[in-house]
Short mmCIF file of C-alpha atoms in Angstrom, two decimals:
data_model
loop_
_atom_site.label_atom_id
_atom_site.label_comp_id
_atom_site.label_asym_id
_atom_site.label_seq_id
_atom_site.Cartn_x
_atom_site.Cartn_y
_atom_site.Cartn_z
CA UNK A 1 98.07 120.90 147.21
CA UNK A 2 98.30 124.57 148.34
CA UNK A 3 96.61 126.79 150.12
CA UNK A 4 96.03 130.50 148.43
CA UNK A 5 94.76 133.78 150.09
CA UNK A 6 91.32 133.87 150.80
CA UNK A 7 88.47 134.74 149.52
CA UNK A 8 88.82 132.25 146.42
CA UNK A 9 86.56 129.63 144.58
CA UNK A 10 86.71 125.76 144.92
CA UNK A 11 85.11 123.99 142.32
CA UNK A 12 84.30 120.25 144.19
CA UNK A 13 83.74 117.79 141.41
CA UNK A 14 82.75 114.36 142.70
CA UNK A 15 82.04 111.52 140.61
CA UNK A 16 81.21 107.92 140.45
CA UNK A 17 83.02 106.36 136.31
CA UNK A 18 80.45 104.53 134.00
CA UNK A 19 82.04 101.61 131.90
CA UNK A 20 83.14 103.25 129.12
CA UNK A 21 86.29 105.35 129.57
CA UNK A 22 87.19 105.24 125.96
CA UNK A 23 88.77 108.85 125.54
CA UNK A 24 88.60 109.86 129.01
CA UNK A 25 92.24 110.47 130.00
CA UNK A 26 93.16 111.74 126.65
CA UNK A 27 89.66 114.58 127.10
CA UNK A 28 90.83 115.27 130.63
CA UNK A 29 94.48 115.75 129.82
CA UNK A 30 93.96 118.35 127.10
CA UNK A 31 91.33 120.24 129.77
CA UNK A 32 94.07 119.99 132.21
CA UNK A 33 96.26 121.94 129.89
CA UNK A 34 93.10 124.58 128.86
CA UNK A 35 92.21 125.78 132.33
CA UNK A 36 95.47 126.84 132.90
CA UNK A 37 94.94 129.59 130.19
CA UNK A 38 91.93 130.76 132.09
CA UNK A 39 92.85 133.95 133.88
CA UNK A 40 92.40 133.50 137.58
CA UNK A 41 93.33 129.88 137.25
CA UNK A 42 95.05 129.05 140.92
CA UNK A 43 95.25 124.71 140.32
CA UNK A 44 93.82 121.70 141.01
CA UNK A 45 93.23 118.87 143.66
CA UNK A 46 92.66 115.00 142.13
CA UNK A 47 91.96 112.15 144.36
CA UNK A 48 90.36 108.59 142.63
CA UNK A 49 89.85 105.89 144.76
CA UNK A 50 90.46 102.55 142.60
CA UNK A 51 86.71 101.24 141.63
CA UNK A 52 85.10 103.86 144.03
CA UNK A 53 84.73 107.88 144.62
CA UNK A 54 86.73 110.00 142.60
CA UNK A 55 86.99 114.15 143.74
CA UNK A 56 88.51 116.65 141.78
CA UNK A 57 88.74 120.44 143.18
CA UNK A 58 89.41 123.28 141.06
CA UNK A 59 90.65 126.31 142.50
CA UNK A 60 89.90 129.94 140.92
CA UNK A 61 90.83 133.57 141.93
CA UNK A 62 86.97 134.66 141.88
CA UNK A 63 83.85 133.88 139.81
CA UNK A 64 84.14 135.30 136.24
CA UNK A 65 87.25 133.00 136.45
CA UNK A 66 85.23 130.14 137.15
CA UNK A 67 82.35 131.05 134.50
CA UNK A 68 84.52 131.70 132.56
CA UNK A 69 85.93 128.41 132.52
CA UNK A 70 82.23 126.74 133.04
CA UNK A 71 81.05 128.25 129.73
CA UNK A 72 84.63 127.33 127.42
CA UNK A 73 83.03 125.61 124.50
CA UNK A 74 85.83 122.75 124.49
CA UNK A 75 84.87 122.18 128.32
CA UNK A 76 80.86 122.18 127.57
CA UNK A 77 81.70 119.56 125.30
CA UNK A 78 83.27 117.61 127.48
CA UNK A 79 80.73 118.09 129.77
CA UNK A 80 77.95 116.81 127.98
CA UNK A 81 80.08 113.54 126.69
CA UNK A 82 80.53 112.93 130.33
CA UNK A 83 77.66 112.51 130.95
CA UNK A 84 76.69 110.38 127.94
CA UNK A 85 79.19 107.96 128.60
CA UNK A 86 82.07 108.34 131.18
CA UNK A 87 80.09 109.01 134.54
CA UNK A 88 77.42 106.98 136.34
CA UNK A 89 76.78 109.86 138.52
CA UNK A 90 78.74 113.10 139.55
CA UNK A 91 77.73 115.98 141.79
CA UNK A 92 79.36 119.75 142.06
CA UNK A 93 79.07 121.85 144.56
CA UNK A 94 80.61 125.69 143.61
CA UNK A 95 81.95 127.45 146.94
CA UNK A 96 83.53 130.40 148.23
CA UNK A 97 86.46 129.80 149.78
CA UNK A 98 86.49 131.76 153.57
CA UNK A 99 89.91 130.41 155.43
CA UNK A 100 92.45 128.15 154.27
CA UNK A 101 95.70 126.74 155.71
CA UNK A 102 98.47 124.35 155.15
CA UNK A 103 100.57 121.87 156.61
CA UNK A 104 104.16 120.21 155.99
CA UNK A 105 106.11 118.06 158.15
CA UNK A 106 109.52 119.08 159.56
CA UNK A 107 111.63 116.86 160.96
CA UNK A 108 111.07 118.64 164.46
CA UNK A 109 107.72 117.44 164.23
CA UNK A 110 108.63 113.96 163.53
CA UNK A 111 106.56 111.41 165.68
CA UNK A 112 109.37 109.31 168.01
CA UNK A 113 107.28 106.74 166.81
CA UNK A 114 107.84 107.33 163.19
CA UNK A 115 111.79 107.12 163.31
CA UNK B 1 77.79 111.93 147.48
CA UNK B 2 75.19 114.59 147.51
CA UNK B 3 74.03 118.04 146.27
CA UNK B 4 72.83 119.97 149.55
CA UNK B 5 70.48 123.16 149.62
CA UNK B 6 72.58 126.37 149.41
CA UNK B 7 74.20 128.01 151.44
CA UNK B 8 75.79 125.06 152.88
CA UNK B 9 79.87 124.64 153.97
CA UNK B 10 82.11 122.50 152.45
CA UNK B 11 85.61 121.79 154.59
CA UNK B 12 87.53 120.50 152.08
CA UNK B 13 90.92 118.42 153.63
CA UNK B 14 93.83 117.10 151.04
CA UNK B 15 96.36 115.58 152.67
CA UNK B 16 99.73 112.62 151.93
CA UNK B 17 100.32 110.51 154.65
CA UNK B 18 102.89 110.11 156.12
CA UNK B 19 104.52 106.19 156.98
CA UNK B 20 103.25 106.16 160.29
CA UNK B 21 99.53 105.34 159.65
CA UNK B 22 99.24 102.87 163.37
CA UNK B 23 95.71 103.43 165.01
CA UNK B 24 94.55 105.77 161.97
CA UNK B 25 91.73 103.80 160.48
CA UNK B 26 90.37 103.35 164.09
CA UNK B 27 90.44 106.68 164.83
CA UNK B 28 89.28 107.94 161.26
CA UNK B 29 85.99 105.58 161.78
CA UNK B 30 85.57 106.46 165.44
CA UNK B 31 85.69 110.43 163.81
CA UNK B 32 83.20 109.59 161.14
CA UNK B 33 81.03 108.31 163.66
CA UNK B 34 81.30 111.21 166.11
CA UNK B 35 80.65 114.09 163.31
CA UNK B 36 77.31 112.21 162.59
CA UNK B 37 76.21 113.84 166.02
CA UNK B 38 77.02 117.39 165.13
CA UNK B 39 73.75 119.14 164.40
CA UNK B 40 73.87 120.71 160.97
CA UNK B 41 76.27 117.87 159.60
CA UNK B 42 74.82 117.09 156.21
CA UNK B 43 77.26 114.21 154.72
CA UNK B 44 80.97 113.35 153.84
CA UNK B 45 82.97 112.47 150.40
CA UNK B 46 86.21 110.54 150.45
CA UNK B 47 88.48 109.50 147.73
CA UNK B 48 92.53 108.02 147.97
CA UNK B 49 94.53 107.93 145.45
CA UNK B 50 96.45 104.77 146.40
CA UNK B 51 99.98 106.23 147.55
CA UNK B 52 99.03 109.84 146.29
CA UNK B 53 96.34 112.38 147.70
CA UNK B 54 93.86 111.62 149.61
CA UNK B 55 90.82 114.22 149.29
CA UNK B 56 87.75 114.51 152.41
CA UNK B 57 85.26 117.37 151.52
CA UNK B 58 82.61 117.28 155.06
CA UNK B 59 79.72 119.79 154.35
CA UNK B 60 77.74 120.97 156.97
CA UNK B 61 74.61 123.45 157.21
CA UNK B 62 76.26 126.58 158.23
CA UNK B 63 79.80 127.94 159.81
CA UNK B 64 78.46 127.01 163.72
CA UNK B 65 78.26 123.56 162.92
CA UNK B 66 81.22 123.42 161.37
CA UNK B 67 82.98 125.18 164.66
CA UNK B 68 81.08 122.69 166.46
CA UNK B 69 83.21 120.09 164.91
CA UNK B 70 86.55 121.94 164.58
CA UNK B 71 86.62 122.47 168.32
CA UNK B 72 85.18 118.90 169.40
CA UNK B 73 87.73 117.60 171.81
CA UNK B 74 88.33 114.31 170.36
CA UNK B 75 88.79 115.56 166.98
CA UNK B 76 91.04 118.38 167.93
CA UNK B 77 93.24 115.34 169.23
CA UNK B 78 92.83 113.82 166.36
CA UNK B 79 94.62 116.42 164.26
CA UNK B 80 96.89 116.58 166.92
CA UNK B 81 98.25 113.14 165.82
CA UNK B 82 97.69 113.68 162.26
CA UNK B 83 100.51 116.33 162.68
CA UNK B 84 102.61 114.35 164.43
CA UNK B 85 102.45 111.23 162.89
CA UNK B 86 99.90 110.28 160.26
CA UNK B 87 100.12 113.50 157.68
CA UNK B 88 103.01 114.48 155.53
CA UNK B 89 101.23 117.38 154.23
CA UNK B 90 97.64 118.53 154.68
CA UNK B 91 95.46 121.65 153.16
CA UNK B 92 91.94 122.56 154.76
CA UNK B 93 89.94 124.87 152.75
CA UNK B 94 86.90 126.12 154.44
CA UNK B 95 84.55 127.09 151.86
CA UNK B 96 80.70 128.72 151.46
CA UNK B 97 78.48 126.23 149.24
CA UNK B 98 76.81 128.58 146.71
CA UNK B 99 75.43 126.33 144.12
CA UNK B 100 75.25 122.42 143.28
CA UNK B 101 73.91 120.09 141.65
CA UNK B 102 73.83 116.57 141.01
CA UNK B 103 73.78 114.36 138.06
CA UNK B 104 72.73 110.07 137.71
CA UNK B 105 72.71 108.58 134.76
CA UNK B 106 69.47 106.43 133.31
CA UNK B 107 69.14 104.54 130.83
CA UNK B 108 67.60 106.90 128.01
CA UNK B 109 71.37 108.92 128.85
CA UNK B 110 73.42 105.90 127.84
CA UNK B 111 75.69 106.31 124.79
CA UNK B 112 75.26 104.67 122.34
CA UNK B 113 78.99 102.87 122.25
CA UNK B 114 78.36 101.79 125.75
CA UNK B 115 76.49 99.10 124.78
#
């Protein structure tokens, strides 16, 4: 959970699962491992609400990065197996990011409510 | 969880919570409900890992909408309090929508091992 310098690409992957997850975690885990060798690779955001939405946002250093990894034959075949069998429904939406920031808690900022 | 007409803006929000969450689901539905009024506010994704990240991507039609919203009075209290009490950590990425799209399922695209 970081933010990088702008301008950068976010990837927003949003999906609703299908019944049949046979192979899914193994698939993903191995992609997880293959878009790190993309150049321009920056990380990666994963939320899954239990039964419900799941969003996963990929972050790359500029386009070719993310064609690049759009167009890796091991990826297109996950791709289409996805959606033969692990997702009911999915939508991406490929942006540009503009402005980013972050956020941690100090202890300074502590609410007197929290302590 | 929608595929919008380019250009479009995506603000996409990870955050951890912190303990403190007292009087954040009111305020988080009392927030959905005020964004609805924006003009140019297309729609809203959500997913929580439970104890892990939680992941909000808003979209909205262009940057003045999504001003509108940044600078709205109640939410800028809002994220106030999320500083001081409800967020551990948070990252907003503001981002440019260039292309989407969406996928559903039917029932010629089932697999075959889902029965």
């Amino acid at each position: 959970m970081e933010a990088y310098e702008p301008p950068y690409y976010a990837a927003v992957f949003t999906t609703v699962r299908a019944e049949d997850q046979s192979n899914y975690s193994e698939t993903s885990a191995h992609l997880e491992d293959l878009v790190k060798d993309v150049p321009g690779y920056l990380g990666v955001d994963h939320a899954q609400t239990p039964g419900g939405l799941g969003i996963t946002v990929s972050y790359f250093r500029d386009a070719d990065a993310l064609t690049e990894w759009r167009t890796n034959t091991e990826h297109r075949a996950a791709q289409q197996r996805g959606r033969l069998q692990w997702y009911q429904a999915y939508t991406l939406h490929v942006a540009k990011v503009e402005r980013s920031h972050g956020f941690v808690r100090t202890d300074a900022q502590q609410s007197p409510t929290a302590g």
